[in-house]
Coordinates of C-alpha atoms and ligand atoms in Angstrom, one line a residue:
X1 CA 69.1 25.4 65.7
X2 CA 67.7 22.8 63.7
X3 CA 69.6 21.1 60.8
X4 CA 67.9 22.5 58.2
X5 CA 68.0 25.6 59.2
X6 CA 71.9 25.3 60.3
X7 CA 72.5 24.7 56.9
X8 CA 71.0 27.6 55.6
X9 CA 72.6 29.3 58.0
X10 CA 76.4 27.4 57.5
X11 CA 75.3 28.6 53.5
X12 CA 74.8 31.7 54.1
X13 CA 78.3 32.7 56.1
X14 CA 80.1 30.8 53.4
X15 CA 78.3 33.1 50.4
X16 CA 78.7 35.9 52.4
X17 CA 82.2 35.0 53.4
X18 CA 83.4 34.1 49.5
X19 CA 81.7 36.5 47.8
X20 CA 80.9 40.7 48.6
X21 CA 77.6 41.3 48.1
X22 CA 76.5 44.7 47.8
X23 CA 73.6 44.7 49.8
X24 CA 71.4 47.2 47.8
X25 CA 71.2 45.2 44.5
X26 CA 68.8 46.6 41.8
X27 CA 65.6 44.9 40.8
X28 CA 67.0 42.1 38.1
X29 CA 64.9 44.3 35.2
X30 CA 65.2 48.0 34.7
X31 CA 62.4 49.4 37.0
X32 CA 60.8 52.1 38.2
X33 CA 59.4 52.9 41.5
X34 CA 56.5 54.6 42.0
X35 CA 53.6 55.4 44.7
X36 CA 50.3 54.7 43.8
X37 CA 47.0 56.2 45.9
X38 CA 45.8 52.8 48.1
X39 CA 43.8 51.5 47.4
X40 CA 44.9 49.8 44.1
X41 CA 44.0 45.8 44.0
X42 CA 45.3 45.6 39.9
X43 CA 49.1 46.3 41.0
X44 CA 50.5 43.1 41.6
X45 CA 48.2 41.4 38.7
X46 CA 49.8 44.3 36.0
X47 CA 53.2 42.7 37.5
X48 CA 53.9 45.1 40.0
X49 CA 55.9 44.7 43.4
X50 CA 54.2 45.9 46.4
X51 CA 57.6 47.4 48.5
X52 CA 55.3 49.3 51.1
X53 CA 52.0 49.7 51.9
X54 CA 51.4 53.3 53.7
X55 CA 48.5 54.6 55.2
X56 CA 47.6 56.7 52.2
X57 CA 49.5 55.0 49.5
X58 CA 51.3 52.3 48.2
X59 CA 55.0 52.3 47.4
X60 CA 55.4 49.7 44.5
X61 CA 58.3 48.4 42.4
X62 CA 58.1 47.9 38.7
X63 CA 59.9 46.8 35.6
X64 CA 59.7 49.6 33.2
X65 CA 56.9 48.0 30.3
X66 CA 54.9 47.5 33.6
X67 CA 54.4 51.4 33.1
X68 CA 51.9 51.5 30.2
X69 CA 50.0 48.8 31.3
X70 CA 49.0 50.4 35.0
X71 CA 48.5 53.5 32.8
X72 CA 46.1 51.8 30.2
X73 CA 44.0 50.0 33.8
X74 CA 43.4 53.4 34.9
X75 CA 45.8 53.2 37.9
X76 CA 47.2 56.6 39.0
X77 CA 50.8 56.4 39.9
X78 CA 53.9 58.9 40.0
X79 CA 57.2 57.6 39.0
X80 CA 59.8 58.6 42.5
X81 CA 62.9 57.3 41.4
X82 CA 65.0 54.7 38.9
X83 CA 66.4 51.8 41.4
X84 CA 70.3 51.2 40.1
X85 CA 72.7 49.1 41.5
X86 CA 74.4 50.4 44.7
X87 CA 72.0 53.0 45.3
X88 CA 70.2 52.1 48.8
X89 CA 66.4 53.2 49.5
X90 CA 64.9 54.2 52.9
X91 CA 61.8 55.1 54.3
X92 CA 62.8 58.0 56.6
X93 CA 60.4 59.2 59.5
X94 CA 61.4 62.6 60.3
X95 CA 59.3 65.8 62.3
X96 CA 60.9 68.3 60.7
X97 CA 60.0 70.1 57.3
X98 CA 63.1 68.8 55.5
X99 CA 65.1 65.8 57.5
X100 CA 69.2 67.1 55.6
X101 CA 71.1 69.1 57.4
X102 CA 73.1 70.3 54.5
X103 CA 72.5 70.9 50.7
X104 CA 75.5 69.2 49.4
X105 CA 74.2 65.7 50.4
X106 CA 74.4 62.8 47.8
X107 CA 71.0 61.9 48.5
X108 CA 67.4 62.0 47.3
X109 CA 64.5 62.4 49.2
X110 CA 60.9 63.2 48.4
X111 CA 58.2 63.3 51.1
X112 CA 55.2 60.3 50.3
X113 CA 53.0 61.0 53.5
X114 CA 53.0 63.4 56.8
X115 CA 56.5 62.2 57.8
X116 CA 57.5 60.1 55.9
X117 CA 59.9 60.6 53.2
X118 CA 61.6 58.2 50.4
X119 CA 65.4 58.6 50.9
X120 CA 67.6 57.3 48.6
X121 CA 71.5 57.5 47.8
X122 CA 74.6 55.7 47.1
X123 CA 76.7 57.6 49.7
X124 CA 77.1 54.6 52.4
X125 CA 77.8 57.5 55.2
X126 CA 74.9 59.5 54.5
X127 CA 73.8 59.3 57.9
X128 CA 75.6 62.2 58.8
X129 CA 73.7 64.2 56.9
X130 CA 70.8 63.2 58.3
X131 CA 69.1 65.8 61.5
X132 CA 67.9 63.6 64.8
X133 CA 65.6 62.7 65.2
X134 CA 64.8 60.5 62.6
X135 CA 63.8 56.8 62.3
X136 CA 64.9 54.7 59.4
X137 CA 63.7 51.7 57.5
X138 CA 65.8 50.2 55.0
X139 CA 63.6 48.9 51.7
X140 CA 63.9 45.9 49.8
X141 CA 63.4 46.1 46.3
X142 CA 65.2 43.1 44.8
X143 CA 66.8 39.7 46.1
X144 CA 64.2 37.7 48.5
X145 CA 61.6 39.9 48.0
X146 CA 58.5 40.1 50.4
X147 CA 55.2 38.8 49.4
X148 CA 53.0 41.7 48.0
X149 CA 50.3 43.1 50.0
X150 CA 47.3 41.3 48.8
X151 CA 48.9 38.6 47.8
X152 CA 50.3 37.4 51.1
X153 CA 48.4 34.1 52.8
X154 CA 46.3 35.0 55.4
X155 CA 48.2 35.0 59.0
X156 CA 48.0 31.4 61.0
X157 CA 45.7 33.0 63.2
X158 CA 44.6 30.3 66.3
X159 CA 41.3 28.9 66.4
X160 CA 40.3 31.6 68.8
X161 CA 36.6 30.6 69.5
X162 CA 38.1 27.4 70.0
X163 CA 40.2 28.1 72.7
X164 CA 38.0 30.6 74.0
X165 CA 35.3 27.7 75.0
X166 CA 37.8 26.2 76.5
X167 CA 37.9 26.9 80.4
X168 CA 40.1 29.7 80.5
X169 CA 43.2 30.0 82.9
X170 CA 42.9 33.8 83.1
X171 CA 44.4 33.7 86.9
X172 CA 46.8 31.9 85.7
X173 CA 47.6 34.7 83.6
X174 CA 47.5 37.0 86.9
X175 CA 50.4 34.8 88.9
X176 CA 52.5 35.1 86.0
X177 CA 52.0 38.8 86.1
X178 CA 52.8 39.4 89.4
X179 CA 55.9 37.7 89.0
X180 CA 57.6 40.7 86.8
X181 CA 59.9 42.1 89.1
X182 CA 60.8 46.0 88.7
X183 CA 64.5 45.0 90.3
X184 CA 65.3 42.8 87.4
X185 CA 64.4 45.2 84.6
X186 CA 66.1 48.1 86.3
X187 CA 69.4 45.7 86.8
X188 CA 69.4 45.2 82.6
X189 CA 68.5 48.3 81.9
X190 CA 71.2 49.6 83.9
X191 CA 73.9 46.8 82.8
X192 CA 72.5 47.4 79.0
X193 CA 73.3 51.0 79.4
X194 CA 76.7 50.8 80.9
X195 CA 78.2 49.0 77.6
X196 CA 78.4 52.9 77.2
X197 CA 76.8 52.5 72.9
X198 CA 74.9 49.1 71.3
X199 CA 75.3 51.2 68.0
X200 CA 75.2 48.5 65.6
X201 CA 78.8 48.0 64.2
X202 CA 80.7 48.4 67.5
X203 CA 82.4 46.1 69.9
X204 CA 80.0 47.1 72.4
X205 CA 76.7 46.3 70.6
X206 CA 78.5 42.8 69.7
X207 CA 79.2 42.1 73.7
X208 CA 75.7 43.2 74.5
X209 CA 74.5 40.5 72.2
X210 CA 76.9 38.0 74.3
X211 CA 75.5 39.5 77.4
X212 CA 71.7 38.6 76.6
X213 CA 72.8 35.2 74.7
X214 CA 74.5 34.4 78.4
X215 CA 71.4 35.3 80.4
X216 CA 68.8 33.4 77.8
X217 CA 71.2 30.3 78.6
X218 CA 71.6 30.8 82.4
X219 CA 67.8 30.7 82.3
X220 CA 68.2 27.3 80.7
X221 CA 67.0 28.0 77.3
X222 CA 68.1 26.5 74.1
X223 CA 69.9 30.0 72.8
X224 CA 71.7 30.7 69.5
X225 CA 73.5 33.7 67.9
X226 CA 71.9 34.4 64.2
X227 CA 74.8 36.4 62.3
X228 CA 74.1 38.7 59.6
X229 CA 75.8 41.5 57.6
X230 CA 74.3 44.9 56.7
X231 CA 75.3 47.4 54.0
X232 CA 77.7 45.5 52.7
X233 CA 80.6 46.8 55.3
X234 CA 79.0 45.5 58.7
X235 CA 78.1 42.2 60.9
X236 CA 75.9 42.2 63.4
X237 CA 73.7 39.5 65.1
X238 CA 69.8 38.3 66.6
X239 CA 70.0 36.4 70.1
X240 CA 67.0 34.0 69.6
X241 CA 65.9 31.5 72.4
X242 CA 63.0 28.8 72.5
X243 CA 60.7 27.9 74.7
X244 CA 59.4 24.6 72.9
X245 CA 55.9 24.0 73.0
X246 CA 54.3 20.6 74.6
X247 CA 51.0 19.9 71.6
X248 CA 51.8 22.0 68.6
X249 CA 55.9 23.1 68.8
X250 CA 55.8 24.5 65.3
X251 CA 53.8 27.0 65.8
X252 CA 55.7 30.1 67.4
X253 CA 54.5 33.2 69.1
X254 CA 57.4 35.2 69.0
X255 CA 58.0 38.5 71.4
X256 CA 60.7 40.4 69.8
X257 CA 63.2 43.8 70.6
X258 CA 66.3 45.7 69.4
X259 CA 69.0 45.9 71.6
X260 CA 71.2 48.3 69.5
X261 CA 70.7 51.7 70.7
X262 CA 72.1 55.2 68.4
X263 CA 72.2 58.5 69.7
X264 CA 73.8 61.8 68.2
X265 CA 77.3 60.8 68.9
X266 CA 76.6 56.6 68.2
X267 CA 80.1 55.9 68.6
X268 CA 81.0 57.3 71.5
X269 CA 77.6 57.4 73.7
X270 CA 74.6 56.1 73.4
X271 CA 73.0 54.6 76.5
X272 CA 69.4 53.9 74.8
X273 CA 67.3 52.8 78.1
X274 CA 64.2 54.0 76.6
X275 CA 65.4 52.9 72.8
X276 CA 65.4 50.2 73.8
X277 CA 67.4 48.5 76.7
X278 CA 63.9 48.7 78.1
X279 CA 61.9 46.1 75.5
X280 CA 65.2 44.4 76.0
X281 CA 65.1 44.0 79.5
X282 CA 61.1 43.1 79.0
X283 CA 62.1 39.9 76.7
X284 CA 64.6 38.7 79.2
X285 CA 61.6 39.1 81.7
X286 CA 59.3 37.1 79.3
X287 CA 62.3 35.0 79.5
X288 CA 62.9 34.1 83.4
X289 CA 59.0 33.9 83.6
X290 CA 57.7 32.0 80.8
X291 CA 60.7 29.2 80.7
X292 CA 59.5 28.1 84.1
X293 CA 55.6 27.7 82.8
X294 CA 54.5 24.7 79.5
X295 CA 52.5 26.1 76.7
X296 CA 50.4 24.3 73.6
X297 CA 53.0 26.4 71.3
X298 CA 56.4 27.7 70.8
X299 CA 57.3 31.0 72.5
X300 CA 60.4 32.3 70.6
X301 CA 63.0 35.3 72.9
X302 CA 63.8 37.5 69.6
X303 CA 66.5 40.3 70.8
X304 CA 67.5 41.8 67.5
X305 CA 70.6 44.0 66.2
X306 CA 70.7 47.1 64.0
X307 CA 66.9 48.2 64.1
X308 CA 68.3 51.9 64.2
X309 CA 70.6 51.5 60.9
X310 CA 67.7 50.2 58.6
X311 CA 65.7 47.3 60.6
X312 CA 68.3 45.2 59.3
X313 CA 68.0 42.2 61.9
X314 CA 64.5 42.1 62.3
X315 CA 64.5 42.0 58.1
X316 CA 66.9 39.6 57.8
X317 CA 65.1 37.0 61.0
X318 CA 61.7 37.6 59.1
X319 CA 62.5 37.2 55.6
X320 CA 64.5 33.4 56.8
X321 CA 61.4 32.8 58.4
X322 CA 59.0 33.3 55.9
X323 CA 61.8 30.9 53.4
X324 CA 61.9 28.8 55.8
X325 CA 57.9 28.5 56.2
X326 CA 58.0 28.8 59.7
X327 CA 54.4 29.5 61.5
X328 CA 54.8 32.1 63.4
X329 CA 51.0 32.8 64.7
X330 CA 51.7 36.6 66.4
X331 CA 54.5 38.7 66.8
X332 CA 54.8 41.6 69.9
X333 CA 57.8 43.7 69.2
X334 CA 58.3 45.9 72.2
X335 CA 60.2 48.8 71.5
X336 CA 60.3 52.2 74.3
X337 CA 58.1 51.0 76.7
X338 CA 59.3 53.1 79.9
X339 CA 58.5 56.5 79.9
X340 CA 55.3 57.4 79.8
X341 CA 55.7 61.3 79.8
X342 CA 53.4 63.7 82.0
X343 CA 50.4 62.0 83.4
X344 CA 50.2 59.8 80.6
X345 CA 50.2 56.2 81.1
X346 CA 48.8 54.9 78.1
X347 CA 50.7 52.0 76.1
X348 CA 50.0 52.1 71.9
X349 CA 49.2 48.7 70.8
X350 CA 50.1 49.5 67.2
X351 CA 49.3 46.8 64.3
X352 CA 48.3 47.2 60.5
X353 CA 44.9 45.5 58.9
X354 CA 45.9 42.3 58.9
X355 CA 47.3 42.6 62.6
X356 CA 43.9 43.7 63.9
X357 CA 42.9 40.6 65.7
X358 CA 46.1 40.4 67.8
X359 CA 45.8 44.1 68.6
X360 CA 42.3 43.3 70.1
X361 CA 43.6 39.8 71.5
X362 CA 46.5 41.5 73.3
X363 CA 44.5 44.4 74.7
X364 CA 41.7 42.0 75.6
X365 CA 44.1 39.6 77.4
X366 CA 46.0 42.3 78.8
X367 CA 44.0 45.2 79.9
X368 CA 42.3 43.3 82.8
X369 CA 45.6 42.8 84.6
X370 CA 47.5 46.5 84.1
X371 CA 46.1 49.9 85.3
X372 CA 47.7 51.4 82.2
X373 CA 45.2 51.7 79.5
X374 CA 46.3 50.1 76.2
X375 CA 45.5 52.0 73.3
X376 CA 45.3 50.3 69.9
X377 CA 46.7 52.2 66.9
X378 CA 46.0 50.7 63.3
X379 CA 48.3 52.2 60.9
X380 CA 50.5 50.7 58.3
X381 CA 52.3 54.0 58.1
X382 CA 54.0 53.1 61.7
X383 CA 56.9 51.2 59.9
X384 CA 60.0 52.3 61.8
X385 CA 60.3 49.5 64.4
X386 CA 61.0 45.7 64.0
X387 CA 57.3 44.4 63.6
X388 CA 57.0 46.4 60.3
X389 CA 59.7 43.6 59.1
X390 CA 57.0 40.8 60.3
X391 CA 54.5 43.0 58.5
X392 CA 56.4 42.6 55.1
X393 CA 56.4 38.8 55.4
X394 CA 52.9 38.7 56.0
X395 CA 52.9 37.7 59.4
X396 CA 51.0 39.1 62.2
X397 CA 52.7 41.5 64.0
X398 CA 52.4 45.0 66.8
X399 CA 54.2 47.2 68.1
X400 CA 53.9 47.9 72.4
X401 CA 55.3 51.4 72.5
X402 CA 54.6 54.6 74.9
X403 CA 52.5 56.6 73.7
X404 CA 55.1 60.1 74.8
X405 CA 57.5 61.9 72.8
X406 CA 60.7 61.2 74.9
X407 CA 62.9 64.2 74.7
X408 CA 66.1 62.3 75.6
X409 CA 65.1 59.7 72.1
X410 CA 68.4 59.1 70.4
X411 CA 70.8 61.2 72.9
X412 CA 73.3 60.4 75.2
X413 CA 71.1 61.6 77.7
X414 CA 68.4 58.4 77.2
X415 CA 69.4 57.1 80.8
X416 CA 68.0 55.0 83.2
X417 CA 67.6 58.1 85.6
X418 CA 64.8 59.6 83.4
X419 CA 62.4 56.1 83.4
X420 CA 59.4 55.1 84.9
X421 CA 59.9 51.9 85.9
X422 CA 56.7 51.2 87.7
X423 CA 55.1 51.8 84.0
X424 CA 57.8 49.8 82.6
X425 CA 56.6 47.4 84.9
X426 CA 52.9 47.5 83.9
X427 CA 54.2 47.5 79.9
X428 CA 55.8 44.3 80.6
X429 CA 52.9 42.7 82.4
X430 CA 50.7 43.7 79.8
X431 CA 53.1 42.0 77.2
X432 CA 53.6 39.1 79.3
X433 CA 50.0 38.0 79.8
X434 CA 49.2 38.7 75.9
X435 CA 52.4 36.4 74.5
X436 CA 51.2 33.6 77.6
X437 CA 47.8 33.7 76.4
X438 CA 48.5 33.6 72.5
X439 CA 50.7 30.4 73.2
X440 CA 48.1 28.9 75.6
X441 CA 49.2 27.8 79.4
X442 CA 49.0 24.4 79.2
X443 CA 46.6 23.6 82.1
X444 CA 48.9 21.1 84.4
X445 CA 46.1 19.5 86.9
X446 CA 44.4 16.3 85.8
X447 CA 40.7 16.4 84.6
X448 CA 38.3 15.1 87.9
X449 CA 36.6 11.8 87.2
X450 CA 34.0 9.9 88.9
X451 CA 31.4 12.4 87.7
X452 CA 28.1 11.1 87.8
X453 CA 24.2 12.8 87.4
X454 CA 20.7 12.1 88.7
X455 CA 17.5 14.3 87.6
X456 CA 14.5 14.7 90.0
X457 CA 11.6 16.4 88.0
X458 CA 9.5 18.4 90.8
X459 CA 5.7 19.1 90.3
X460 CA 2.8 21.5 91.7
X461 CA 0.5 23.3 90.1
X462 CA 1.2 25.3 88.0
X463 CA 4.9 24.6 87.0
X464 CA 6.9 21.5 86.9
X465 CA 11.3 22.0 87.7
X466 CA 13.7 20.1 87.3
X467 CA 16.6 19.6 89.8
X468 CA 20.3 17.8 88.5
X469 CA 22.3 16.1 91.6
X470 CA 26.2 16.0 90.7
X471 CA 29.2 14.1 92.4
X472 CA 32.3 12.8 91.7
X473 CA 36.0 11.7 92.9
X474 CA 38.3 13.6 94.5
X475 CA 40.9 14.4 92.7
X476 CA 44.5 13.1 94.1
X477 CA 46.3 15.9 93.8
X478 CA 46.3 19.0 97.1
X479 CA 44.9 21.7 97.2
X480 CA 42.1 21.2 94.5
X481 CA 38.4 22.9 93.4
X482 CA 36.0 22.2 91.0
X483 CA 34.3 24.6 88.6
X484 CA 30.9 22.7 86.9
X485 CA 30.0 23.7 83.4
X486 CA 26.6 22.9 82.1
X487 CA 25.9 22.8 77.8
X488 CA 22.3 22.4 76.8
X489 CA 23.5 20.2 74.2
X490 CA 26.1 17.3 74.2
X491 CA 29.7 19.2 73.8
X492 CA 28.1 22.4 72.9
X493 CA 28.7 25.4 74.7
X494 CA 29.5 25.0 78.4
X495 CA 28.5 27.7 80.6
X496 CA 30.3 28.1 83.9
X497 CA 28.0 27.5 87.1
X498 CA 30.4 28.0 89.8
X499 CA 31.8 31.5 91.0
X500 CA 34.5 30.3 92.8
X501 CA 35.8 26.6 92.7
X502 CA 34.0 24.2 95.0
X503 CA 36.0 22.7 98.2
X504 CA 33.4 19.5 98.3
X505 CA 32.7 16.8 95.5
X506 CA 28.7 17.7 95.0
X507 CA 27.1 19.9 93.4
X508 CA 23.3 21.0 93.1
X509 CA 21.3 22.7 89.7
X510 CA 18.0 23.8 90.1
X511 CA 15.2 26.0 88.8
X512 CA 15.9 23.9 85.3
X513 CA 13.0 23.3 82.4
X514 CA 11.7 19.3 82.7
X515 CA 11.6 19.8 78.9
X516 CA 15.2 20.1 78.2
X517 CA 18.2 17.7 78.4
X518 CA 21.2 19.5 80.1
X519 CA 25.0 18.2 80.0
X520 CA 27.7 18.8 82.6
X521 CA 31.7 18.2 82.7
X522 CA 34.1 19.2 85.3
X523 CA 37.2 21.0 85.8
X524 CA 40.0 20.9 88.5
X525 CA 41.5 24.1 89.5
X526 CA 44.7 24.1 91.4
X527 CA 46.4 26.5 93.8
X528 CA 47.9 28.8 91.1
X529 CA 44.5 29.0 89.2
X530 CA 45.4 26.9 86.7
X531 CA 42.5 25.3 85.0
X532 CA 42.3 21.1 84.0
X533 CA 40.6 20.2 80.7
X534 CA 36.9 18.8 81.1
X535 CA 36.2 15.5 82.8
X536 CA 33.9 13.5 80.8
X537 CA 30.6 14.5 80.0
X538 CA 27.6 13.2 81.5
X539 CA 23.7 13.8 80.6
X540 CA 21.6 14.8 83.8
X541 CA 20.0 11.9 83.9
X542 CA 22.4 9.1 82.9
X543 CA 22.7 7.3 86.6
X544 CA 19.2 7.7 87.4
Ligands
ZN601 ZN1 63.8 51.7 69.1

C-alpha cells in the first residue's frame, strides 16, 4: 500500500475504531428523494443529487427548497420517501410481484422500474423479511457522495487508435489463453465452497479472505487486506493485489469479484460456486497468468467482501478510489460465470453508456479466442453486482455474467457439482484476454535494425512499376521473424505486408506506383507471438 493511502487507511480504523458511526447517515439538509423520468439534464444544476441513474428514470436526492425550483423548470418528479437518520435505502431486484414475505415488516418499498424496487427501513434485520431471490444494492445518499451522472469526468479511456496502429500482439493474447487451466478453477472453487458460508459477517467469509490473500502472495504479488465495516455492526474486508505496470503504473485496469456468497440459510450453508467462488477462482486465474507476463499499465486482483449484503466492498474500494484520484482506465467485474444453462453458452458483457467502449473493446479482444459468444447488454438498470459501485464513481466498468437463470442462485444447493467448467473455462479466457489487452503486453523482443531500402523503377510501354528491395540484421535473439509494414507517408499508417513472419532478412515489394514515396519499418516476432516495437523507418529509396 502506498503511504498515502496507508494513512487514509491507518485514519480511517482509528475513526471507525473511536467513534460508532451509523452508517446510514441522512443527507446534512432535510431532503427529499424523488425519481424523475431520464432524461432530465437541469437536476444537478437546480442542486440536485443524482443517487441512481435507471434505465427509465433517475433516482435523485434533494434538499427540500430544491422542490419548487425542479417544479418551476418544468421537471416532472415524484417525491418516494423523506431520508432520516438511521433509516437505510436499498435498491432491491426482486422477480416476484411483491419481494416481503410478511406484512408486519418495518420496511418501505415502492417499485421504480420492472424489478426494481426502492426499499427502505430502519429495522437492521430486515433481511429476514425479505423472499429469495433477491439482489440488493445499498444507496448512498449522504457522506462521500458519488459524482452525479452528468457531471462525472469522462472515463480515462486509452488512446485506442493509438494502440491500435501499433503492431498488435493478438497471439500473444492466444498463449495466454490457453494457459487457463480448468484443474485450477475447479480446485478454488471446490476449496471456496468447503469454508461451508463466505456470508459476510462470519468467521468463514473472514478466512476465505486469508485464503485468497495467501494465494495472491504465493503467486508473488504485492497483496494487502483493505478492512471496512458495513451497517454499522459488521467488518469485513477486499483482498487487492498489483501487478505494477513497466511505462504508465498509475494507470490500473482492475478485474474485480465477490467472494462472499448468501444463500437461504447464510449462516449455516452457503456454498455459492456459481455466486461467486467461480469469478473468484477466475481473478486468481488472472492472477497465476498475468503476474508471470509485463504490461504498459497496472493490472489490480480486486476480490471483494459483502456484495450480497449491499455491495458494500465494492462501494467502499471505489468510492477511496475516486478520493484518492486513482486512474483506473476499465473495470471487469466477473460475477456467475459457470453455468451456462441448457444449450446456452452465451456470456453477457453488461456495461452502462459511459461503459460502451469497454463492452465493445472486451468483446472485440475476446470473441476471437472463446467459442462462447459474448453478448453485450447496455443497461444502467443492471446495478446489483460490484461494477455498478465503479459505475457510481464514474469509472468504466462491466459486468461478465451468464446469461441463465441458475436455479440453485442463493441456496445451499449452488455447488460445484452443478457447473460447467468447460464454459467456466471459456468465461475466464474471454476475461483474461480483454484485461491483458486493456493493460497492453508489453512486447519483450528488441526492434530489428540494420534495415535498409533500394527502389528500382521498371518501364515498358504502357506502364512504369516500381519495385522496393529490403534487408536488414539479424536480430540476436532465437527463434526470430520479421513482419514488414509499409505507410505511404513517413509514420502514418503502416500496413502489414507479411502473412506470416519471415525466417530470412530480405524482403521484396512490387507492383508499386513510380509516383508515390512509400515507407517501411520492421518488427521482430518471437516464439510466443509476441510482437517488437518498429525498427526505424526508412524511405524506399534512401540507400539507393
Ligand atoms: Zn454474485
Amino acid at each position: 500500500m502506498p503511504v498515502r493511502k496507508r494513512i487514509v487507511f491507518y485514519l480511517l480504523v482509528f475513526l471507525l475504531s473511536t467513534a460508532f458511526l451509523p452508517v446510514a447517515a441522512a443527507p446534512a439538509e432535510p431532503s427529499a428523494l424523488v425519481k424523475i423520468a431520464s432524461p432530465a439534464p437541469a437536476v444537478s444544476r437546480l442542486g440536485g443529487v443524482v443517487v441512481q441513474e435507471l434505465h427509465s428514470c433517475l433516482l435523485v436526492c434533494a434538499p427540500l427548497p430544491v422542490l419548487p425550483r425542479l417544479r418551476a423548470a418544468g421537471v416532472d418528479f415524484a417525491v418516494l420517501a423523506y431520508p432520516r437518520e438511521g433509516v437505510h435505502f436499498f435498491l432491491l431486484r426482486s422477480p416476484l410481484v411483491l419481494p416481503l414475505l410478511s406484512q408486519g415488516a418495518d420496511i418501505e418499498c415502492r417499485l421504480l422500474e420492472d424489478r426494481i424496487w426502492l426499499l427502505w427501513t430502519a429495522d437492521p434485520g430486515f433481511r429476514r423479511y425479505l423472499a429469495q431471490p433477491f439482489r440488493l444494492k445499498a444507496l448512498a445518499l449522504s457522506g462521500p457522495l458519488a459524482p452525479a451522472a452528468g457531471e462525472i469526468p469522462p472515463a480515462p479511456a486509452p488512446e485506442y487508435e493509438e494502440y491500435r496502429s501499433r503492431p498488435r500482439a493478438a497471439r500473444a493474447l492466444a498463449k495466454l489463453t490457453a494457459q487457463v487451466s480448468q484443474e485450477r478453477l475447479r480446485s478454488d472453487i471446490l476449496t471456496l465452497q468447503n469454508f461451508k458460508t463466505r456470508y459476510a459477517s462470519t468467521a468463514q467469509c473472514e478466512a476465505a479472505g486469508d485464503f485468497i490473500l495467501q494465494r495472491f502472495r504465493q503467486i508473488g504479488l504485492d497483496a494487502e487486506s483493505d478492512p471496512f465495516s458495513f451497517e454499522s455492526y459488521y467488518q469485513s474486508k477486499n483482498i487487492v493485489a498489483v501487478i505494477p505496470g513497466e511505462i504508465a503504473p498509475e494507470r490500473m485496469v482492475l478485474a474485480c469479484a465477490h467472494y462472499d456468497s448468501t444463500s437461504n440459510n447464510p449462516l449455516v450453508s452457503a456454498p455459492g460456486a456459481d455466486d461467486n467462488a467461480s469469478g473468484t477462482a477466475a481473478i486468481l486465474e488472472l492472477a497465476r497468468i498475468l503476474a508471470k507476463e509485463k504490461f504498459d499499465f497496472s493490472i489490480g486482483l480486486l476480490c471483494v467482501s459483502a456484495e450480497e449484503w449491499g455491495l458494500y466492498g465494492s462501494a467502499h474500494y471505489a468510492r477511496q478510489a475516486r478520493r484518492d484520484g486513482a486512474e483506473i482506465i476499465a473495470v471487469v467485474n466477473l460475477d456467475m460465470i459457470a453455468y451456462p444453462g441448457d444449450r446456452q453458452r452465451v456470456l453477457d458483457v453488461i456495461g452502462n453508456r459511459k461503459s460502451e467502449w469497454l463492452a465493445d473493446r472486451f468483446i472485440a479482444a475476446a470473441q476471437p479466442l472463446v467459442g462462447l459468444r459474448l453478448a453485450k447488454v447496455i443497461d444502467p438498470s443492471l446495478t446489483w453486482s460490484d461494477h455498478s459501485s465503479f459505475w457510481d464513481q464514474g469509472y468504466a466498468a462491466l459486468c461478465g455474467i451468464e446469461d441463465s437463470d441458475n436455479p440453485y442462485y442463493h441456496r445451499s444447493s449452488d455447488t460445484l457439482a452443478t457447473l460447467d467448467l468447460p464454459f467456466a473455462v471459456e468465461a475466464v479466457q474471454a476475461s483474461l484476454a480483454a484485461v491483458a489487452d486493456l493493460a497492453r503486453p508489453l512486447n519483450t523482443p528488441a526492434a530489428p535494425t540494420g534495415l535498409q531500402a533500394r527502389s528500382q523503377i521498371s518501364m515498358s510501354l504502357f506502364s512504369s512499376l516500381k519495385t522496393v528491395y529490403l534487408n536488414w540484421q539479424a536480430n540476436r535473439e532465437q527463434g526470430i521473424g520479421y513482419h514488414v509494414y509499409r505507410a505511404d507517408q513517413s509514420h502514418g499508417p503502416a500496413l502489414r505486408l507479411t502473412a506470416q513472419p519471415l525466417a530470412q532478412t530480405s524482403f521484396k515489394d512490387s507492383f508499386l506506383s513510380p509516383a508515390q514515396e512509400y515507407f517501411y519499418v520492421l518488427t521482430a516476432v518471437d516464439e510466443q507471438g509476441r510482437e517488437s516495437s518498429y525498427s526505424q523507418e526508412v524511405r524506399d529509396d534512401e540507400n539507393n
